[in-house]
Coordinates of C-alpha atoms in Angstrom, one line a residue:
M1 CA 78.0 105.8 115.2
Q2 CA 81.2 106.8 113.5
E3 CA 81.4 110.1 115.4
N4 CA 80.8 108.3 118.7
Y5 CA 83.7 105.9 117.9
L6 CA 86.1 108.8 117.1
Q7 CA 85.0 110.7 120.2
R8 CA 85.8 107.7 122.4
K9 CA 89.2 107.4 120.7
R10 CA 89.9 111.1 121.3
H11 CA 88.9 110.9 125.0
K12 CA 91.1 107.8 125.4
K13 CA 94.0 109.6 123.8
K14 CA 93.6 112.7 125.9
R15 CA 93.5 110.6 129.0
R16 CA 96.7 108.8 128.0
K17 CA 98.5 112.1 127.4
S18 CA 97.8 113.2 131.0
E19 CA 99.4 110.2 132.6
N20 CA 103.1 109.5 133.2
G21 CA 104.8 106.5 134.5
G22 CA 106.6 103.4 133.7
L23 CA 106.4 99.6 134.0
I24 CA 107.8 96.1 133.7
G25 CA 104.4 94.4 134.0
S26 CA 102.7 91.2 134.8
I27 CA 105.8 89.0 134.5
I28 CA 106.6 89.7 138.1
L29 CA 103.2 89.4 139.6
C30 CA 104.3 86.2 141.5
L31 CA 107.3 87.9 143.2
V32 CA 105.7 90.0 145.9
T33 CA 102.3 91.0 147.2
L34 CA 100.3 93.4 145.1
S35 CA 101.3 96.5 147.1
S36 CA 105.0 95.7 146.9
I37 CA 104.7 94.9 143.2
T38 CA 103.2 98.3 142.5
I39 CA 105.9 100.2 144.3
A40 CA 108.6 98.0 142.8
L41 CA 107.2 98.5 139.3
V42 CA 107.2 102.3 139.7
L43 CA 110.8 102.4 140.7
V44 CA 111.8 100.0 137.9
F45 CA 110.3 102.5 135.5
R46 CA 112.2 105.3 137.1
Y47 CA 115.4 103.3 136.4
R48 CA 114.5 103.3 132.7
S49 CA 113.0 106.7 131.9
I50 CA 114.5 110.2 132.3
Q51 CA 110.9 111.5 132.0
M52 CA 110.1 110.3 135.5
E53 CA 110.3 112.3 138.7
N54 CA 113.7 113.6 139.8
T55 CA 114.7 111.1 142.4
V56 CA 117.9 109.5 143.6
V57 CA 117.0 106.4 141.6
M58 CA 116.7 108.5 138.4
N59 CA 120.1 110.1 139.1
E60 CA 121.6 106.7 139.3
L61 CA 119.9 105.7 136.1
E62 CA 121.2 108.7 134.2
A63 CA 124.8 107.6 135.0
I64 CA 124.3 104.3 133.2
R65 CA 121.9 105.3 130.5
M66 CA 123.2 104.8 126.9
D67 CA 122.4 106.8 123.8
E68 CA 121.8 103.6 121.8
E69 CA 119.0 101.1 122.3
M70 CA 118.9 99.2 125.6
T71 CA 117.9 95.6 126.2
Y72 CA 116.6 93.8 129.3
T73 CA 116.5 90.1 129.7
Q74 CA 114.2 88.4 132.2
G75 CA 117.0 87.9 134.6
E76 CA 117.9 91.6 134.5
V77 CA 114.3 92.5 135.0
D78 CA 114.2 90.3 138.1
A79 CA 117.3 92.0 139.4
L80 CA 115.8 95.4 138.9
I81 CA 112.7 94.4 140.7
A82 CA 114.7 93.0 143.7
S83 CA 116.8 96.2 143.9
A84 CA 113.7 98.3 143.7
V85 CA 112.0 96.4 146.5
T86 CA 115.0 96.7 148.7
E87 CA 115.3 100.5 148.2
T88 CA 111.6 101.0 149.0
E89 CA 111.4 99.1 152.2
E90 CA 111.1 102.4 154.2
Q91 CA 108.9 104.1 151.7
T92 CA 105.1 104.2 151.7
S93 CA 102.7 104.0 148.9
E94 CA 101.7 107.7 149.5
E95 CA 105.1 108.7 148.2
V96 CA 104.3 107.3 144.8
S97 CA 102.0 109.0 142.3
E98 CA 98.4 108.0 142.9
E99 CA 97.7 108.5 139.2
L100 CA 100.5 106.2 138.2
L101 CA 99.4 103.6 140.7
G102 CA 96.0 103.6 139.2
K103 CA 97.3 103.1 135.7
L104 CA 99.5 100.3 136.8
K105 CA 96.6 98.6 138.5
E106 CA 94.5 99.1 135.4
F107 CA 97.1 97.4 133.2
M108 CA 97.5 94.5 135.6
V109 CA 93.8 93.9 136.0
S110 CA 93.2 94.0 132.2
G111 CA 95.9 91.4 131.6
E112 CA 97.5 93.4 128.8
S113 CA 100.9 92.2 127.7
T114 CA 104.2 93.5 129.1
T115 CA 105.1 94.9 125.7
A116 CA 101.9 96.9 125.5
M117 CA 102.5 98.4 129.0
L118 CA 106.1 99.3 128.2
R119 CA 105.0 101.0 125.0
Y120 CA 102.5 103.0 126.9
F121 CA 104.9 104.2 129.6
F122 CA 107.8 105.0 127.3
P123 CA 106.2 107.2 124.5
D124 CA 109.6 108.7 123.5
E125 CA 111.0 105.3 122.6
I126 CA 110.1 102.4 120.3
V127 CA 109.8 99.2 122.2
V128 CA 110.4 96.0 120.3
A129 CA 110.0 92.6 121.9
D130 CA 112.0 89.8 120.3
G131 CA 113.4 86.5 121.6
G132 CA 112.4 87.1 125.2
Q133 CA 114.1 90.5 125.3
Y134 CA 112.9 94.1 125.1
Y135 CA 114.7 96.6 122.9
F136 CA 114.3 100.3 123.4
F137 CA 115.0 102.7 120.4
P138 CA 114.9 106.4 121.0
I139 CA 112.6 108.0 118.5
S140 CA 114.8 109.9 116.0
D141 CA 114.1 113.4 114.7
E142 CA 116.5 112.8 111.8
L143 CA 113.9 110.5 110.1
A144 CA 110.7 111.7 108.5
H145 CA 107.7 111.1 110.7
H146 CA 104.2 110.3 109.4
T147 CA 101.6 113.0 109.7
Y148 CA 98.4 110.9 110.1
D149 CA 96.0 112.0 112.7
L150 CA 95.5 108.9 114.9
D151 CA 92.1 110.0 116.0
Q152 CA 90.8 109.7 112.5
F153 CA 91.3 106.0 112.2
A154 CA 88.2 103.9 112.9
L155 CA 87.0 100.4 112.3
D156 CA 83.6 99.9 110.7
E157 CA 81.1 97.2 111.6
D158 CA 82.9 94.7 109.4
G159 CA 86.3 95.3 111.0
I160 CA 87.6 97.3 108.0
L161 CA 89.9 100.1 109.1
G162 CA 89.3 103.5 107.5
Y163 CA 90.9 106.9 107.7
Y164 CA 88.4 109.7 107.9
A165 CA 88.2 113.4 107.0
N166 CA 85.1 115.4 107.7
G167 CA 83.2 112.2 108.4
N168 CA 84.2 110.6 105.1
V169 CA 86.5 107.7 104.4
I170 CA 89.5 108.9 102.4
S171 CA 91.7 105.8 102.6
H172 CA 91.9 102.9 100.3
K173 CA 91.1 99.2 101.0
G174 CA 93.7 96.6 100.0
I175 CA 94.8 93.0 100.5
D176 CA 97.9 91.0 99.9
V177 CA 97.7 87.3 98.8
S178 CA 99.8 84.3 98.0
K179 CA 99.3 80.6 97.4
Y180 CA 98.1 80.2 100.9
Q181 CA 94.8 81.9 100.1
G182 CA 93.9 79.1 97.7
D183 CA 91.6 79.7 94.8
I184 CA 90.2 83.3 94.9
D185 CA 87.0 84.5 93.3
W186 CA 88.3 87.9 92.2
E187 CA 84.9 89.1 91.0
K188 CA 83.6 88.8 94.6
V189 CA 86.8 90.5 95.9
T190 CA 86.1 93.5 93.7
G191 CA 82.5 93.5 94.9
D192 CA 83.7 93.7 98.5
G193 CA 85.4 97.0 97.9
V194 CA 89.0 95.9 97.5
E195 CA 90.8 98.5 95.4
Y196 CA 94.3 97.0 95.2
A197 CA 96.1 93.8 95.9
F198 CA 99.8 93.0 96.5
I199 CA 100.5 89.6 94.9
R200 CA 103.3 87.5 96.2
L201 CA 105.5 86.9 93.1
G202 CA 108.0 84.5 94.7
I203 CA 110.6 83.8 97.3
R204 CA 114.2 82.9 97.7
G205 CA 114.6 79.8 99.9
Y206 CA 116.2 80.4 103.3
T207 CA 118.4 77.3 103.2
K208 CA 119.4 76.5 99.6
G209 CA 118.8 80.0 98.3
E210 CA 116.8 78.9 95.2
I211 CA 114.4 81.5 93.7
L212 CA 110.9 80.1 93.5
E213 CA 107.8 81.5 91.9
D214 CA 104.7 81.5 94.1
D215 CA 102.4 78.8 92.8
A216 CA 99.4 81.1 92.6
F217 CA 101.2 84.2 91.1
E218 CA 99.8 84.0 87.6
D219 CA 96.3 83.1 88.7
N220 CA 96.2 85.9 91.2
I221 CA 97.6 88.7 89.1
N222 CA 95.4 87.8 86.1
G223 CA 92.4 87.4 88.3
A224 CA 93.0 90.8 90.0
L225 CA 93.7 92.7 86.8
D226 CA 90.7 91.1 85.0
N227 CA 88.5 92.5 87.7
D228 CA 89.8 96.0 87.7
I229 CA 91.9 95.7 90.9
E230 CA 95.2 97.5 90.8
V231 CA 98.2 95.3 91.6
G232 CA 101.6 95.5 93.2
V233 CA 103.9 92.6 93.8
Y234 CA 106.1 91.5 96.5
F235 CA 109.2 89.2 96.7
F236 CA 110.4 87.5 99.9
T237 CA 114.2 88.0 100.0
Q238 CA 116.9 85.9 101.4
A239 CA 119.7 87.6 99.5
T240 CA 123.2 87.3 101.0
S241 CA 125.0 89.6 98.7
V242 CA 124.4 92.6 96.4
E243 CA 124.7 90.2 93.5
E244 CA 121.9 88.1 94.8
A245 CA 119.7 91.1 95.6
E246 CA 120.1 92.3 92.0
E247 CA 119.4 88.8 90.8
E248 CA 116.1 88.9 92.7
A249 CA 115.2 92.3 91.2
E250 CA 116.0 91.0 87.7
Y251 CA 113.8 88.0 88.3
V252 CA 110.9 90.2 89.5
L253 CA 111.2 92.5 86.6
D254 CA 111.1 89.6 84.1
M255 CA 108.1 88.2 85.7
I256 CA 106.0 91.4 85.8
E257 CA 106.9 92.6 82.3
P258 CA 103.7 91.2 80.7
Y259 CA 101.5 92.8 83.3
S260 CA 100.2 96.2 84.1
V261 CA 101.8 96.6 87.6
R262 CA 101.0 100.1 88.6
Y263 CA 101.3 99.7 92.4
P264 CA 104.7 99.4 94.1
V265 CA 107.2 96.5 93.6
V266 CA 107.9 95.4 97.2
L267 CA 110.9 93.8 98.8
D268 CA 109.7 91.7 101.8
I269 CA 112.3 91.7 104.5
E270 CA 111.7 89.5 107.5
A271 CA 113.8 87.6 109.9
V272 CA 113.7 83.8 109.6
S273 CA 113.6 82.0 113.0
N274 CA 115.4 78.9 111.7
T275 CA 119.0 79.1 112.8
N276 CA 120.1 77.4 109.5
A277 CA 118.7 80.4 107.5
R278 CA 121.4 81.6 105.1
T279 CA 120.6 85.2 106.2
A280 CA 120.8 84.5 110.0
D281 CA 124.2 86.1 110.5
L282 CA 123.8 89.2 108.2
T283 CA 124.5 92.5 109.8
K284 CA 122.2 95.5 109.6
E285 CA 124.5 97.2 107.2
E286 CA 124.6 94.2 104.9
R287 CA 120.8 93.9 104.8
T288 CA 120.5 97.6 104.1
Q289 CA 122.9 97.5 101.2
Y290 CA 121.1 94.5 99.6
C291 CA 117.8 96.3 100.0
I292 CA 119.2 99.4 98.3
A293 CA 120.6 97.3 95.4
F294 CA 117.1 95.7 94.9
C295 CA 115.2 99.0 95.1
E296 CA 117.5 100.9 92.7
M297 CA 117.1 98.2 90.0
I298 CA 113.3 98.4 90.4
R299 CA 113.3 102.2 90.3
N300 CA 115.6 102.3 87.3
A301 CA 113.2 100.0 85.5
G302 CA 110.4 102.6 85.9
Y303 CA 108.6 101.0 88.9
T304 CA 108.1 102.3 92.4
P305 CA 110.1 100.3 94.9
M306 CA 108.8 99.7 98.4
I307 CA 110.1 98.0 101.5
Y308 CA 107.8 95.7 103.6
G309 CA 108.5 94.7 107.2
N310 CA 107.4 94.8 110.8
L311 CA 108.8 96.6 113.8
K312 CA 111.7 94.2 114.1
T313 CA 112.5 94.7 110.4
F314 CA 112.7 98.4 110.5
M315 CA 114.2 98.9 113.9
M316 CA 116.6 95.9 114.2
L317 CA 117.4 94.6 110.7
L318 CA 117.8 97.8 108.6
D319 CA 119.4 101.2 108.9
L320 CA 116.4 103.5 108.2
E321 CA 118.5 106.6 107.7
Q322 CA 120.0 105.0 104.5
L323 CA 116.5 104.0 103.3
E324 CA 114.7 107.3 103.7
E325 CA 114.0 107.8 100.0
Y326 CA 112.1 104.5 99.7
D327 CA 108.4 104.0 100.5
K328 CA 107.6 101.8 103.5
W329 CA 104.8 99.2 104.1
I330 CA 104.5 98.5 107.8
A331 CA 103.0 95.3 109.3
Y332 CA 101.4 96.1 112.7
Y333 CA 98.3 94.2 113.8
S334 CA 96.1 96.7 115.6
D335 CA 93.6 99.5 114.9
E336 CA 96.1 101.9 116.4
I337 CA 99.5 102.2 114.7
Y338 CA 102.6 102.0 116.8
Y339 CA 105.2 103.4 114.4
P340 CA 106.3 107.1 114.3
Y341 CA 108.1 107.2 111.0
A342 CA 106.7 107.8 107.5
F343 CA 104.9 104.9 105.8
R344 CA 102.5 104.7 102.9
V345 CA 100.8 101.3 103.4
W346 CA 99.8 99.7 106.7
Q347 CA 99.0 96.0 107.0
Y348 CA 96.8 96.2 110.1
S349 CA 95.4 92.6 110.2
D350 CA 96.4 89.1 109.2
E351 CA 92.9 87.7 110.2
G352 CA 90.7 89.7 107.8
T353 CA 87.8 88.3 105.8
V354 CA 87.0 89.3 102.3
D355 CA 84.3 88.0 100.0
G356 CA 85.7 85.5 97.5
I357 CA 88.5 84.3 99.7
T358 CA 88.2 81.3 102.0
G359 CA 89.8 81.8 105.4
N360 CA 91.9 84.7 106.6
V361 CA 93.6 87.3 104.5
D362 CA 95.9 90.2 105.2
L363 CA 94.2 93.6 105.2
N364 CA 95.9 96.8 104.2
I365 CA 95.1 100.5 104.3
S366 CA 96.7 103.2 102.2
F367 CA 96.1 106.9 102.1
E368 CA 96.4 107.8 98.5
D369 CA 96.3 106.2 95.1
L370 CA 99.7 104.6 94.6
A371 CA 99.3 103.7 90.9
D372 CA 101.9 105.0 88.4
E373 CA 103.7 107.3 90.7

């Protein structure tokens, strides 16, 4: 059963590699008839990607293409669509790649998101959707890339992701928990094969800036350790200065001093949607420097620092080139990772189930024992 799953994934991946194209997706289905949409979408892709056919449209795009990330709003998308339709009035569908048309139709029929379609058609860029916009980041060769074989990831019958070698699981099953998981029966968690847990230690409030301990921190860390589960901890930062970042690190170090924390000490960096958040106006450089300040204090104390975030965190909030030396923990909810750079832990679901925990819990996969490195 496992081999069949992996074979299907390999076949799917090979099919993807044989297809080229581009897209702006289902958001414009109501603008024109299906045939006009298809042609218009193809040309919009040609505006965006230098990997497309050498057409006049592509030559015009090259003149306006920027080296930095590009952003399209809904209005700009509509304008591109209108322009594409105008330019293709005298063209026929035969002039457009049949293979591309078939893939476009497949996406539209399946109802997949615009983001998913864009990511498929622009494999040399990282596409991040945020606030009604799409951001395109060229994949950098200056950053270390992960070396995982994507064909070797597979879900078992319980929805647990594993990484396989020679038919055997070589990855490690983990979770992360906070007060929101309620009372946890850690003995049952151990019995369900969980090897490690990242325990939320605390947060800094996003308006007043107070440092607060997670209500379940002590129960969770004691429960995990008492049942032979390795632990790491994470702290949700809202630091607005180097001094506050160091204060957070010092607080974390004081809190974990009585415990055997052998897994990484993690700084959780996420954007807060509230416009009153004290970190709302921080620059990428500022966030990066605060992150470095925290990680250096953790490392100097003898622990392994790690940075947690999602695609927005790593592509829009932080300067990855300055953070190469620190381990990364990426949140991306899928059984296929969409992140080219090096990472050591992947949070692949926020809707997992584990014995001993009522309701959903975050599931993580790692690829080596991270204890005491």
